[in-house]
Amino acid sequence: MAALRWLTPRRRSATARSVLAGEASAEAARKSAEAAGTLETTPDSGAAEPEFPVHGDESAAAFFDLDNTVMQGAAIFHFGRGLYKRKFFETRDLARFAWQQAWFRLAGFEDPEHMQDARDSALSIVKGHRVSELKSIGEEIYDEYMAERIWPGTRALAQAHLDAGQKVWLVTAAPVEIAQVIARRLGLTGALGTVAESIGGVYTGKLVGEPLHGPAKAEAVRALAVAEALDLSRCAAYSDSHNDIPMLSLVGHPYAINPDSKLRKHARELEWRLRDYRTGRKAARVGIPAAAGVGAVAGGTAAAIALHRRRR
């Protein structure tokens, strides 16, 4: 904490909470991935740098934001819908969730007050419930509301890293238990998410540190990189939000996916790679790997075929 001494007491406290949240999320992510058998210890291949992503480079990994990057909308709102269906809370609470989700989709960026309200609501709702219960419900909610909202293009980018033998992590402000469900369903290595305090497997209604948002995401990625012996200059990160600029700035290969206006401007100034899957148009971009482009087309085609079959 010596590096924090120059900060004012208020800023020092906020920064310390971000570090705590990041470290807690990284620890939870590694424990989950180890339990699932997706973490392996292998030596650095020492191969020369080929076209990105580097095949077989164990010192590299990819970090994906979730909301509006991997999935349309915000995971916490879809989670709220699922909990309402299971009578965890009342209609007036669902109306608030619906309004926040509508704002998120129309505005295209995260409103801090809406997100804070959603987190406070979620914590009060799950207080007293068992962690195992929420994990089981999360599996059902993924199938009900989330699976069909995964962006095929972003999914193809993640698969390109997996095919290259690299680990791929979700990094999100959503509850870590829900993030882990989504990561596992997508075949990813694991997830960094907001860690809610639990004692004896029961939620207390409090957080460990703070929500994994903004600077806290960067701290989580940094902590995981240390634990995994990753070279961040060889890693990639993907996000839609300017709030994630701290995380994107950590890595050597930052991507702006479905970017909000502030992130788009920032990415263009720094010549970061850009990709927009929200419409049929191609966004201005720099150096998108050809394999990812092909994968995005293939993923979109597969999704269209699947949707057509369901409608039949």
PDB file of C-alpha atoms in Angstrom:
ATOM      1  CA  MET A   1       0.000   0.000   0.000  1.00  0.00           C
ATOM      2  CA  ALA A   2       3.053   2.275   0.086  1.00  0.00           C
ATOM      3  CA  ALA A   3       2.315   3.412  -3.446  1.00  0.00           C
ATOM      4  CA  LEU A   4      -0.980   4.889  -2.218  1.00  0.00           C
ATOM      5  CA  ARG A   5       0.542   7.305   0.343  1.00  0.00           C
ATOM      6  CA  TRP A   6       0.464  10.333  -1.970  1.00  0.00           C
ATOM      7  CA  LEU A   7      -3.331  10.103  -2.317  1.00  0.00           C
ATOM      8  CA  THR A   8      -5.809  11.988  -0.139  1.00  0.00           C
ATOM      9  CA  PRO A   9      -7.524   9.829   2.544  1.00  0.00           C
ATOM     10  CA  ARG A  10     -10.736   9.605   0.476  1.00  0.00           C
ATOM     11  CA  ARG A  11      -8.954   8.718  -2.765  1.00  0.00           C
ATOM     12  CA  ARG A  12      -6.651   6.330  -0.905  1.00  0.00           C
ATOM     13  CA  SER A  13      -9.671   4.537   0.528  1.00  0.00           C
ATOM     14  CA  ALA A  14     -11.360   4.259  -2.890  1.00  0.00           C
ATOM     15  CA  THR A  15      -8.158   2.985  -4.496  1.00  0.00           C
ATOM     16  CA  ALA A  16      -7.640   0.462  -1.704  1.00  0.00           C
ATOM     17  CA  ARG A  17     -11.177  -0.827  -2.232  1.00  0.00           C
ATOM     18  CA  SER A  18     -10.472  -1.228  -5.959  1.00  0.00           C
ATOM     19  CA  VAL A  19      -7.322  -3.210  -5.189  1.00  0.00           C
ATOM     20  CA  LEU A  20      -9.197  -5.367  -2.677  1.00  0.00           C
ATOM     21  CA  ALA A  21     -12.036  -5.992  -5.133  1.00  0.00           C
ATOM     22  CA  GLY A  22      -9.577  -6.837  -7.902  1.00  0.00           C
ATOM     23  CA  GLU A  23      -7.558  -9.236  -5.776  1.00  0.00           C
ATOM     24  CA  ALA A  24     -10.717 -10.937  -4.438  1.00  0.00           C
ATOM     25  CA  SER A  25     -12.074 -11.344  -7.945  1.00  0.00           C
ATOM     26  CA  ALA A  26      -8.781 -12.744  -9.262  1.00  0.00           C
ATOM     27  CA  GLU A  27      -8.628 -15.247  -6.398  1.00  0.00           C
ATOM     28  CA  ALA A  28     -12.239 -16.344  -7.008  1.00  0.00           C
ATOM     29  CA  ALA A  29     -11.561 -16.687 -10.735  1.00  0.00           C
ATOM     30  CA  ARG A  30      -8.510 -18.870 -10.237  1.00  0.00           C
ATOM     31  CA  LYS A  31     -10.249 -21.109  -7.686  1.00  0.00           C
ATOM     32  CA  SER A  32     -13.182 -21.615 -10.050  1.00  0.00           C
ATOM     33  CA  ALA A  33     -10.941 -22.326 -13.048  1.00  0.00           C
ATOM     34  CA  GLU A  34      -8.792 -24.746 -11.056  1.00  0.00           C
ATOM     35  CA  ALA A  35     -11.879 -26.612  -9.901  1.00  0.00           C
ATOM     36  CA  ALA A  36     -13.076 -26.831 -13.513  1.00  0.00           C
ATOM     37  CA  GLY A  37      -9.666 -28.039 -14.680  1.00  0.00           C
ATOM     38  CA  THR A  38      -9.146 -25.170 -17.142  1.00  0.00           C
ATOM     39  CA  LEU A  39      -5.868 -23.985 -15.606  1.00  0.00           C
ATOM     40  CA  GLU A  40      -2.629 -25.754 -16.436  1.00  0.00           C
ATOM     41  CA  THR A  41       0.940 -24.800 -15.609  1.00  0.00           C
ATOM     42  CA  THR A  42       3.084 -24.892 -18.742  1.00  0.00           C
ATOM     43  CA  PRO A  43       6.436 -23.275 -19.549  1.00  0.00           C
ATOM     44  CA  ASP A  44       6.813 -20.364 -21.915  1.00  0.00           C
ATOM     45  CA  SER A  45       7.404 -21.681 -25.428  1.00  0.00           C
ATOM     46  CA  GLY A  46       9.791 -18.832 -26.244  1.00  0.00           C
ATOM     47  CA  ALA A  47       8.555 -18.827 -29.841  1.00  0.00           C
ATOM     48  CA  ALA A  48       9.108 -15.816 -32.050  1.00  0.00           C
ATOM     49  CA  GLU A  49       6.230 -13.327 -32.349  1.00  0.00           C
ATOM     50  CA  PRO A  50       3.943 -14.393 -35.248  1.00  0.00           C
ATOM     51  CA  GLU A  51       0.646 -12.826 -36.335  1.00  0.00           C
ATOM     52  CA  PHE A  52      -1.691 -11.944 -33.458  1.00  0.00           C
ATOM     53  CA  PRO A  53      -3.036 -13.876 -31.579  1.00  0.00           C
ATOM     54  CA  VAL A  54       0.158 -15.814 -30.991  1.00  0.00           C
ATOM     55  CA  HIS A  55      -0.370 -19.562 -31.172  1.00  0.00           C
ATOM     56  CA  GLY A  56       0.970 -21.422 -28.149  1.00  0.00           C
ATOM     57  CA  ASP A  57       2.003 -18.273 -26.243  1.00  0.00           C
ATOM     58  CA  GLU A  58       1.211 -19.190 -22.616  1.00  0.00           C
ATOM     59  CA  SER A  59       2.388 -15.776 -21.439  1.00  0.00           C
ATOM     60  CA  ALA A  60      -0.583 -14.191 -23.226  1.00  0.00           C
ATOM     61  CA  ALA A  61      -4.288 -14.227 -22.389  1.00  0.00           C
ATOM     62  CA  ALA A  62      -7.432 -12.347 -23.413  1.00  0.00           C
ATOM     63  CA  PHE A  63      -9.792 -10.407 -21.138  1.00  0.00           C
ATOM     64  CA  PHE A  64     -13.357  -9.693 -22.264  1.00  0.00           C
ATOM     65  CA  ASP A  65     -15.835  -7.290 -20.715  1.00  0.00           C
ATOM     66  CA  LEU A  66     -19.300  -8.883 -20.663  1.00  0.00           C
ATOM     67  CA  ASP A  67     -22.107  -6.327 -20.917  1.00  0.00           C
ATOM     68  CA  ASN A  68     -22.617  -5.113 -24.507  1.00  0.00           C
ATOM     69  CA  THR A  69     -19.242  -6.603 -25.461  1.00  0.00           C
ATOM     70  CA  VAL A  70     -19.854 -10.344 -25.290  1.00  0.00           C
ATOM     71  CA  MET A  71     -23.586 -10.104 -24.619  1.00  0.00           C
ATOM     72  CA  GLN A  72     -26.299  -7.654 -25.619  1.00  0.00           C
ATOM     73  CA  GLY A  73     -27.462  -5.702 -22.575  1.00  0.00           C
ATOM     74  CA  ALA A  74     -26.386  -6.072 -18.968  1.00  0.00           C
ATOM     75  CA  ALA A  75     -26.103  -9.459 -17.263  1.00  0.00           C
ATOM     76  CA  ILE A  76     -27.313  -8.151 -13.918  1.00  0.00           C
ATOM     77  CA  PHE A  77     -30.625  -7.021 -15.437  1.00  0.00           C
ATOM     78  CA  HIS A  78     -31.228 -10.386 -17.118  1.00  0.00           C
ATOM     79  CA  PHE A  79     -30.378 -11.986 -13.786  1.00  0.00           C
ATOM     80  CA  GLY A  80     -32.952  -9.732 -12.127  1.00  0.00           C
ATOM     81  CA  ARG A  81     -35.616 -10.888 -14.589  1.00  0.00           C
ATOM     82  CA  GLY A  82     -34.852 -14.485 -13.721  1.00  0.00           C
ATOM     83  CA  LEU A  83     -35.043 -13.827  -9.994  1.00  0.00           C
ATOM     84  CA  TYR A  84     -38.369 -12.038 -10.432  1.00  0.00           C
ATOM     85  CA  LYS A  85     -39.736 -15.039 -12.309  1.00  0.00           C
ATOM     86  CA  ARG A  86     -38.783 -17.112  -9.265  1.00  0.00           C
ATOM     87  CA  LYS A  87     -40.508 -14.623  -6.926  1.00  0.00           C
ATOM     88  CA  PHE A  88     -37.373 -13.295  -5.259  1.00  0.00           C
ATOM     89  CA  PHE A  89     -38.870  -9.781  -5.331  1.00  0.00           C
ATOM     90  CA  GLU A  90     -41.964  -7.797  -6.324  1.00  0.00           C
ATOM     91  CA  THR A  91     -43.292  -6.196  -9.521  1.00  0.00           C
ATOM     92  CA  ARG A  92     -42.158  -2.671  -8.641  1.00  0.00           C
ATOM     93  CA  ASP A  93     -38.572  -3.913  -8.450  1.00  0.00           C
ATOM     94  CA  LEU A  94     -38.894  -5.550 -11.865  1.00  0.00           C
ATOM     95  CA  ALA A  95     -40.121  -2.241 -13.300  1.00  0.00           C
ATOM     96  CA  ARG A  96     -36.945  -0.564 -12.055  1.00  0.00           C
ATOM     97  CA  PHE A  97     -34.805  -3.321 -13.585  1.00  0.00           C
ATOM     98  CA  ALA A  98     -36.679  -2.909 -16.880  1.00  0.00           C
ATOM     99  CA  TRP A  99     -36.141   0.859 -16.915  1.00  0.00           C
ATOM    100  CA  GLN A 100     -32.428   0.494 -16.199  1.00  0.00           C
ATOM    101  CA  GLN A 101     -32.066  -2.112 -18.938  1.00  0.00           C
ATOM    102  CA  ALA A 102     -33.927   0.127 -21.417  1.00  0.00           C
ATOM    103  CA  TRP A 103     -31.611   3.012 -20.554  1.00  0.00           C
ATOM    104  CA  PHE A 104     -28.541   0.841 -20.989  1.00  0.00           C
ATOM    105  CA  ARG A 105     -29.645  -0.365 -24.424  1.00  0.00           C
ATOM    106  CA  LEU A 106     -30.784   3.033 -25.711  1.00  0.00           C
ATOM    107  CA  ALA A 107     -27.960   5.120 -24.299  1.00  0.00           C
ATOM    108  CA  GLY A 108     -25.292   2.532 -25.093  1.00  0.00           C
ATOM    109  CA  PHE A 109     -23.309   3.189 -21.915  1.00  0.00           C
ATOM    110  CA  GLU A 110     -23.446   2.474 -18.199  1.00  0.00           C
ATOM    111  CA  ASP A 111     -25.125   5.068 -15.999  1.00  0.00           C
ATOM    112  CA  PRO A 112     -23.321   4.942 -12.616  1.00  0.00           C
ATOM    113  CA  GLU A 113     -26.472   5.672 -10.607  1.00  0.00           C
ATOM    114  CA  HIS A 114     -28.462   2.982 -12.420  1.00  0.00           C
ATOM    115  CA  MET A 115     -25.688   0.432 -12.026  1.00  0.00           C
ATOM    116  CA  GLN A 116     -25.250   1.254  -8.321  1.00  0.00           C
ATOM    117  CA  ASP A 117     -28.991   0.969  -7.743  1.00  0.00           C
ATOM    118  CA  ALA A 118     -29.057  -2.382  -9.530  1.00  0.00           C
ATOM    119  CA  ARG A 119     -26.162  -3.704  -7.441  1.00  0.00           C
ATOM    120  CA  ASP A 120     -27.759  -2.537  -4.171  1.00  0.00           C
ATOM    121  CA  SER A 121     -31.028  -4.175  -5.182  1.00  0.00           C
ATOM    122  CA  ALA A 122     -29.306  -7.419  -6.120  1.00  0.00           C
ATOM    123  CA  LEU A 123     -27.414  -7.553  -2.799  1.00  0.00           C
ATOM    124  CA  SER A 124     -30.575  -7.011  -0.773  1.00  0.00           C
ATOM    125  CA  ILE A 125     -32.397  -9.660  -2.814  1.00  0.00           C
ATOM    126  CA  VAL A 126     -29.785 -12.400  -2.401  1.00  0.00           C
ATOM    127  CA  LYS A 127     -29.041 -11.709   1.268  1.00  0.00           C
ATOM    128  CA  GLY A 128     -29.682 -14.866   3.279  1.00  0.00           C
ATOM    129  CA  HIS A 129     -29.719 -17.132   0.219  1.00  0.00           C
ATOM    130  CA  ARG A 130     -27.147 -19.871  -0.289  1.00  0.00           C
ATOM    131  CA  VAL A 131     -24.384 -19.419  -2.872  1.00  0.00           C
ATOM    132  CA  SER A 132     -25.120 -22.867  -4.286  1.00  0.00           C
ATOM    133  CA  GLU A 133     -28.759 -21.893  -4.844  1.00  0.00           C
ATOM    134  CA  LEU A 134     -27.839 -18.796  -6.849  1.00  0.00           C
ATOM    135  CA  LYS A 135     -25.352 -20.757  -8.940  1.00  0.00           C
ATOM    136  CA  SER A 136     -28.025 -23.297  -9.841  1.00  0.00           C
ATOM    137  CA  ILE A 137     -30.512 -20.566 -10.708  1.00  0.00           C
ATOM    138  CA  GLY A 138     -27.824 -18.817 -12.752  1.00  0.00           C
ATOM    139  CA  GLU A 139     -27.587 -21.858 -15.016  1.00  0.00           C
ATOM    140  CA  GLU A 140     -31.321 -21.646 -15.711  1.00  0.00           C
ATOM    141  CA  ILE A 141     -31.276 -17.882 -16.260  1.00  0.00           C
ATOM    142  CA  TYR A 142     -28.451 -18.211 -18.772  1.00  0.00           C
ATOM    143  CA  ASP A 143     -30.583 -20.542 -20.883  1.00  0.00           C
ATOM    144  CA  GLU A 144     -33.695 -18.389 -20.498  1.00  0.00           C
ATOM    145  CA  TYR A 145     -32.358 -14.894 -21.158  1.00  0.00           C
ATOM    146  CA  MET A 146     -28.656 -14.776 -21.982  1.00  0.00           C
ATOM    147  CA  ALA A 147     -27.685 -17.517 -24.444  1.00  0.00           C
ATOM    148  CA  GLU A 148     -29.465 -15.930 -27.394  1.00  0.00           C
ATOM    149  CA  ARG A 149     -27.928 -12.532 -26.650  1.00  0.00           C
ATOM    150  CA  ILE A 150     -24.288 -13.505 -27.151  1.00  0.00           C
ATOM    151  CA  TRP A 151     -22.660 -11.503 -29.966  1.00  0.00           C
ATOM    152  CA  PRO A 152     -21.413 -14.069 -32.534  1.00  0.00           C
ATOM    153  CA  GLY A 153     -18.613 -11.731 -33.646  1.00  0.00           C
ATOM    154  CA  THR A 154     -17.180 -11.270 -30.164  1.00  0.00           C
ATOM    155  CA  ARG A 155     -17.602 -14.966 -29.494  1.00  0.00           C
ATOM    156  CA  ALA A 156     -15.469 -15.633 -32.591  1.00  0.00           C
ATOM    157  CA  LEU A 157     -12.743 -13.325 -31.284  1.00  0.00           C
ATOM    158  CA  ALA A 158     -12.674 -15.238 -27.990  1.00  0.00           C
ATOM    159  CA  GLN A 159     -12.536 -18.523 -29.872  1.00  0.00           C
ATOM    160  CA  ALA A 160      -9.533 -17.278 -31.882  1.00  0.00           C
ATOM    161  CA  HIS A 161      -7.605 -16.911 -28.616  1.00  0.00           C
ATOM    162  CA  LEU A 162      -8.740 -20.312 -27.388  1.00  0.00           C
ATOM    163  CA  ASP A 163      -7.730 -21.895 -30.688  1.00  0.00           C
ATOM    164  CA  ALA A 164      -4.312 -20.297 -30.257  1.00  0.00           C
ATOM    165  CA  GLY A 165      -3.987 -22.075 -26.910  1.00  0.00           C
ATOM    166  CA  GLN A 166      -4.498 -18.951 -24.808  1.00  0.00           C
ATOM    167  CA  LYS A 167      -6.651 -18.553 -21.714  1.00  0.00           C
ATOM    168  CA  VAL A 168      -9.712 -16.307 -22.043  1.00  0.00           C
ATOM    169  CA  TRP A 169     -11.329 -14.579 -19.070  1.00  0.00           C
ATOM    170  CA  LEU A 170     -14.540 -12.588 -18.663  1.00  0.00           C
ATOM    171  CA  VAL A 171     -14.073  -9.414 -16.605  1.00  0.00           C
ATOM    172  CA  THR A 172     -17.365  -7.934 -15.430  1.00  0.00           C
ATOM    173  CA  ALA A 173     -19.159  -6.031 -12.697  1.00  0.00           C
ATOM    174  CA  ALA A 174     -21.776  -8.810 -12.680  1.00  0.00           C
ATOM    175  CA  PRO A 175     -21.748 -11.207  -9.713  1.00  0.00           C
ATOM    176  CA  VAL A 176     -18.812 -13.582 -10.060  1.00  0.00           C
ATOM    177  CA  GLU A 177     -21.082 -16.627  -9.747  1.00  0.00           C
ATOM    178  CA  ILE A 178     -23.124 -15.534 -12.787  1.00  0.00           C
ATOM    179  CA  ALA A 179     -19.988 -14.556 -14.690  1.00  0.00           C
ATOM    180  CA  GLN A 180     -18.544 -18.019 -14.059  1.00  0.00           C
ATOM    181  CA  VAL A 181     -21.682 -19.671 -15.441  1.00  0.00           C
ATOM    182  CA  ILE A 182     -21.465 -17.610 -18.634  1.00  0.00           C
ATOM    183  CA  ALA A 183     -17.737 -18.248 -19.023  1.00  0.00           C
ATOM    184  CA  ARG A 184     -18.198 -21.998 -18.621  1.00  0.00           C
ATOM    185  CA  ARG A 185     -21.108 -22.101 -21.064  1.00  0.00           C
ATOM    186  CA  LEU A 186     -18.983 -20.285 -23.647  1.00  0.00           C
ATOM    187  CA  GLY A 187     -16.048 -22.618 -23.079  1.00  0.00           C
ATOM    188  CA  LEU A 188     -13.831 -19.857 -21.649  1.00  0.00           C
ATOM    189  CA  THR A 189     -11.181 -20.299 -18.974  1.00  0.00           C
ATOM    190  CA  GLY A 190     -13.006 -18.463 -16.206  1.00  0.00           C
ATOM    191  CA  ALA A 191     -14.357 -15.135 -15.022  1.00  0.00           C
ATOM    192  CA  LEU A 192     -13.475 -12.158 -12.876  1.00  0.00           C
ATOM    193  CA  GLY A 193     -16.594 -10.610 -11.325  1.00  0.00           C
ATOM    194  CA  THR A 194     -17.927  -8.720  -8.339  1.00  0.00           C
ATOM    195  CA  VAL A 195     -17.462 -10.812  -5.208  1.00  0.00           C
ATOM    196  CA  ALA A 196     -20.338 -10.781  -2.711  1.00  0.00           C
ATOM    197  CA  GLU A 197     -19.451 -11.700   0.851  1.00  0.00           C
ATOM    198  CA  SER A 198     -20.692 -15.055   2.084  1.00  0.00           C
ATOM    199  CA  ILE A 199     -20.290 -16.801   5.433  1.00  0.00           C
ATOM    200  CA  GLY A 200     -20.871 -20.510   5.619  1.00  0.00           C
ATOM    201  CA  GLY A 201     -22.064 -20.483   2.025  1.00  0.00           C
ATOM    202  CA  VAL A 202     -24.762 -17.851   2.741  1.00  0.00           C
ATOM    203  CA  TYR A 203     -24.742 -14.298   1.329  1.00  0.00           C
ATOM    204  CA  THR A 204     -24.441 -11.524   3.916  1.00  0.00           C
ATOM    205  CA  GLY A 205     -25.673  -8.706   1.669  1.00  0.00           C
ATOM    206  CA  LYS A 206     -22.223  -7.059   1.565  1.00  0.00           C
ATOM    207  CA  LEU A 207     -19.455  -6.900  -1.033  1.00  0.00           C
ATOM    208  CA  VAL A 208     -15.778  -7.796  -0.734  1.00  0.00           C
ATOM    209  CA  GLY A 209     -14.167  -4.463  -1.628  1.00  0.00           C
ATOM    210  CA  GLU A 210     -16.331  -2.797  -4.249  1.00  0.00           C
ATOM    211  CA  PRO A 211     -18.054  -3.676  -7.538  1.00  0.00           C
ATOM    212  CA  LEU A 212     -15.619  -4.810 -10.221  1.00  0.00           C
ATOM    213  CA  HIS A 213     -16.019  -1.678 -12.301  1.00  0.00           C
ATOM    214  CA  GLY A 214     -13.621   0.794 -13.887  1.00  0.00           C
ATOM    215  CA  PRO A 215     -10.259   0.837 -12.060  1.00  0.00           C
ATOM    216  CA  ALA A 216     -11.214  -2.284 -10.088  1.00  0.00           C
ATOM    217  CA  LYS A 217     -11.274  -4.279 -13.330  1.00  0.00           C
ATOM    218  CA  ALA A 218      -7.745  -3.172 -14.088  1.00  0.00           C
ATOM    219  CA  GLU A 219      -6.654  -4.223 -10.598  1.00  0.00           C
ATOM    220  CA  ALA A 220      -8.279  -7.643 -11.063  1.00  0.00           C
ATOM    221  CA  VAL A 221      -6.530  -8.176 -14.397  1.00  0.00           C
ATOM    222  CA  ARG A 222      -3.215  -7.050 -12.922  1.00  0.00           C
ATOM    223  CA  ALA A 223      -3.599  -9.416  -9.947  1.00  0.00           C
ATOM    224  CA  LEU A 224      -4.510 -12.331 -12.209  1.00  0.00           C
ATOM    225  CA  ALA A 225      -1.584 -11.564 -14.506  1.00  0.00           C
ATOM    226  CA  VAL A 226       0.815 -11.808 -11.556  1.00  0.00           C
ATOM    227  CA  ALA A 227      -0.731 -15.061 -10.342  1.00  0.00           C
ATOM    228  CA  GLU A 228      -0.688 -16.565 -13.851  1.00  0.00           C
ATOM    229  CA  ALA A 229       2.769 -15.200 -14.827  1.00  0.00           C
ATOM    230  CA  LEU A 230       1.247 -13.372 -17.802  1.00  0.00           C
ATOM    231  CA  ASP A 231       3.010 -10.705 -19.843  1.00  0.00           C
ATOM    232  CA  LEU A 232       0.365  -7.993 -20.150  1.00  0.00           C
ATOM    233  CA  SER A 233       2.137  -6.481 -23.150  1.00  0.00           C
ATOM    234  CA  ARG A 234       1.290  -9.702 -25.016  1.00  0.00           C
ATOM    235  CA  CYS A 235      -2.306  -9.883 -23.724  1.00  0.00           C
ATOM    236  CA  ALA A 236      -5.517  -8.569 -25.284  1.00  0.00           C
ATOM    237  CA  ALA A 237      -8.544  -6.875 -23.727  1.00  0.00           C
ATOM    238  CA  TYR A 238     -11.972  -6.146 -25.206  1.00  0.00           C
ATOM    239  CA  SER A 239     -14.660  -3.723 -24.038  1.00  0.00           C
ATOM    240  CA  ASP A 240     -17.461  -1.423 -25.191  1.00  0.00           C
ATOM    241  CA  SER A 241     -17.176   1.163 -22.418  1.00  0.00           C
ATOM    242  CA  HIS A 242     -14.902   4.112 -21.719  1.00  0.00           C
ATOM    243  CA  ASN A 243     -15.134   3.032 -18.078  1.00  0.00           C
ATOM    244  CA  ASP A 244     -12.831   0.155 -19.029  1.00  0.00           C
ATOM    245  CA  ILE A 245     -10.048   2.323 -20.444  1.00  0.00           C
ATOM    246  CA  PRO A 246      -7.902   1.491 -17.362  1.00  0.00           C
ATOM    247  CA  MET A 247      -8.178  -2.226 -18.196  1.00  0.00           C
ATOM    248  CA  LEU A 248      -7.674  -1.701 -21.929  1.00  0.00           C
ATOM    249  CA  SER A 249      -4.621   0.445 -21.272  1.00  0.00           C
ATOM    250  CA  LEU A 250      -2.933  -2.367 -19.338  1.00  0.00           C
ATOM    251  CA  VAL A 251      -2.525  -4.681 -22.315  1.00  0.00           C
ATOM    252  CA  GLY A 252      -0.566  -4.610 -25.523  1.00  0.00           C
ATOM    253  CA  HIS A 253      -3.607  -5.442 -27.671  1.00  0.00           C
ATOM    254  CA  PRO A 254      -6.657  -3.345 -26.663  1.00  0.00           C
ATOM    255  CA  TYR A 255      -9.900  -3.687 -28.644  1.00  0.00           C
ATOM    256  CA  ALA A 256     -12.947  -1.405 -28.620  1.00  0.00           C
ATOM    257  CA  ILE A 257     -15.998  -3.607 -29.286  1.00  0.00           C
ATOM    258  CA  ASN A 258     -19.387  -1.925 -29.868  1.00  0.00           C
ATOM    259  CA  PRO A 259     -17.794   1.177 -28.322  1.00  0.00           C
ATOM    260  CA  ASP A 260     -19.595   4.076 -26.714  1.00  0.00           C
ATOM    261  CA  SER A 261     -18.739   7.504 -28.120  1.00  0.00           C
ATOM    262  CA  LYS A 262     -16.005   8.276 -25.578  1.00  0.00           C
ATOM    263  CA  LEU A 263     -14.254   4.963 -26.063  1.00  0.00           C
ATOM    264  CA  ARG A 264     -14.539   5.208 -29.848  1.00  0.00           C
ATOM    265  CA  LYS A 265     -12.869   8.619 -29.795  1.00  0.00           C
ATOM    266  CA  HIS A 266     -10.157   7.417 -27.414  1.00  0.00           C
ATOM    267  CA  ALA A 267      -9.521   4.278 -29.447  1.00  0.00           C
ATOM    268  CA  ARG A 268      -9.187   6.208 -32.693  1.00  0.00           C
ATOM    269  CA  GLU A 269      -6.741   8.646 -31.130  1.00  0.00           C
ATOM    270  CA  LEU A 270      -4.549   5.788 -29.909  1.00  0.00           C
ATOM    271  CA  GLU A 271      -5.126   3.625 -33.004  1.00  0.00           C
ATOM    272  CA  TRP A 272      -6.677   0.816 -31.009  1.00  0.00           C
ATOM    273  CA  ARG A 273      -8.563  -1.882 -32.892  1.00  0.00           C
ATOM    274  CA  LEU A 274     -12.289  -1.202 -33.315  1.00  0.00           C
ATOM    275  CA  ARG A 275     -15.191  -3.473 -34.140  1.00  0.00           C
ATOM    276  CA  ASP A 276     -18.956  -2.868 -34.035  1.00  0.00           C
ATOM    277  CA  TYR A 277     -21.438  -5.757 -34.151  1.00  0.00           C
ATOM    278  CA  ARG A 278     -24.552  -3.746 -33.312  1.00  0.00           C
ATOM    279  CA  THR A 279     -25.500  -3.108 -36.941  1.00  0.00           C
ATOM    280  CA  GLY A 280     -24.677  -4.527 -40.342  1.00  0.00           C
ATOM    281  CA  ARG A 281     -22.152  -1.789 -41.026  1.00  0.00           C
ATOM    282  CA  LYS A 282     -18.433  -2.180 -40.527  1.00  0.00           C
ATOM    283  CA  ALA A 283     -16.924   0.139 -37.942  1.00  0.00           C
ATOM    284  CA  ALA A 284     -13.618   1.855 -38.581  1.00  0.00           C
ATOM    285  CA  ARG A 285     -10.926  -0.442 -37.266  1.00  0.00           C
ATOM    286  CA  VAL A 286      -7.211  -1.023 -37.272  1.00  0.00           C
ATOM    287  CA  GLY A 287      -5.527  -4.404 -37.656  1.00  0.00           C
ATOM    288  CA  ILE A 288      -8.420  -6.787 -36.946  1.00  0.00           C
ATOM    289  CA  PRO A 289      -7.028 -10.316 -37.425  1.00  0.00           C
ATOM    290  CA  ALA A 290      -8.311 -11.945 -40.598  1.00  0.00           C
ATOM    291  CA  ALA A 291      -9.110 -15.147 -38.713  1.00  0.00           C
ATOM    292  CA  ALA A 292     -11.353 -13.229 -36.342  1.00  0.00           C
ATOM    293  CA  GLY A 293     -13.201 -11.649 -39.260  1.00  0.00           C
ATOM    294  CA  VAL A 294     -13.804 -15.032 -40.842  1.00  0.00           C
ATOM    295  CA  GLY A 295     -14.873 -16.430 -37.480  1.00  0.00           C
ATOM    296  CA  ALA A 296     -17.321 -13.578 -36.967  1.00  0.00           C
ATOM    297  CA  VAL A 297     -18.984 -14.277 -40.316  1.00  0.00           C
ATOM    298  CA  ALA A 298     -19.140 -17.988 -39.559  1.00  0.00           C
ATOM    299  CA  GLY A 299     -20.521 -17.306 -36.088  1.00  0.00           C
ATOM    300  CA  GLY A 300     -23.159 -14.948 -37.458  1.00  0.00           C
ATOM    301  CA  THR A 301     -24.198 -17.461 -40.090  1.00  0.00           C
ATOM    302  CA  ALA A 302     -24.490 -20.241 -37.533  1.00  0.00           C
ATOM    303  CA  ALA A 303     -26.582 -18.015 -35.261  1.00  0.00           C
ATOM    304  CA  ALA A 304     -28.891 -17.087 -38.140  1.00  0.00           C
ATOM    305  CA  ILE A 305     -29.397 -20.749 -39.078  1.00  0.00           C
ATOM    306  CA  ALA A 306     -30.117 -21.674 -35.465  1.00  0.00           C
ATOM    307  CA  LEU A 307     -32.622 -18.839 -35.112  1.00  0.00           C
ATOM    308  CA  HIS A 308     -34.359 -19.856 -38.350  1.00  0.00           C
ATOM    309  CA  ARG A 309     -34.668 -23.443 -37.151  1.00  0.00           C
ATOM    310  CA  ARG A 310     -36.137 -22.368 -33.807  1.00  0.00           C
ATOM    311  CA  ARG A 311     -38.730 -20.233 -35.551  1.00  0.00           C
ATOM    312  CA  ARG A 312     -39.714 -23.145 -37.788  1.00  0.00           C
TER     313      ARG A 312
END
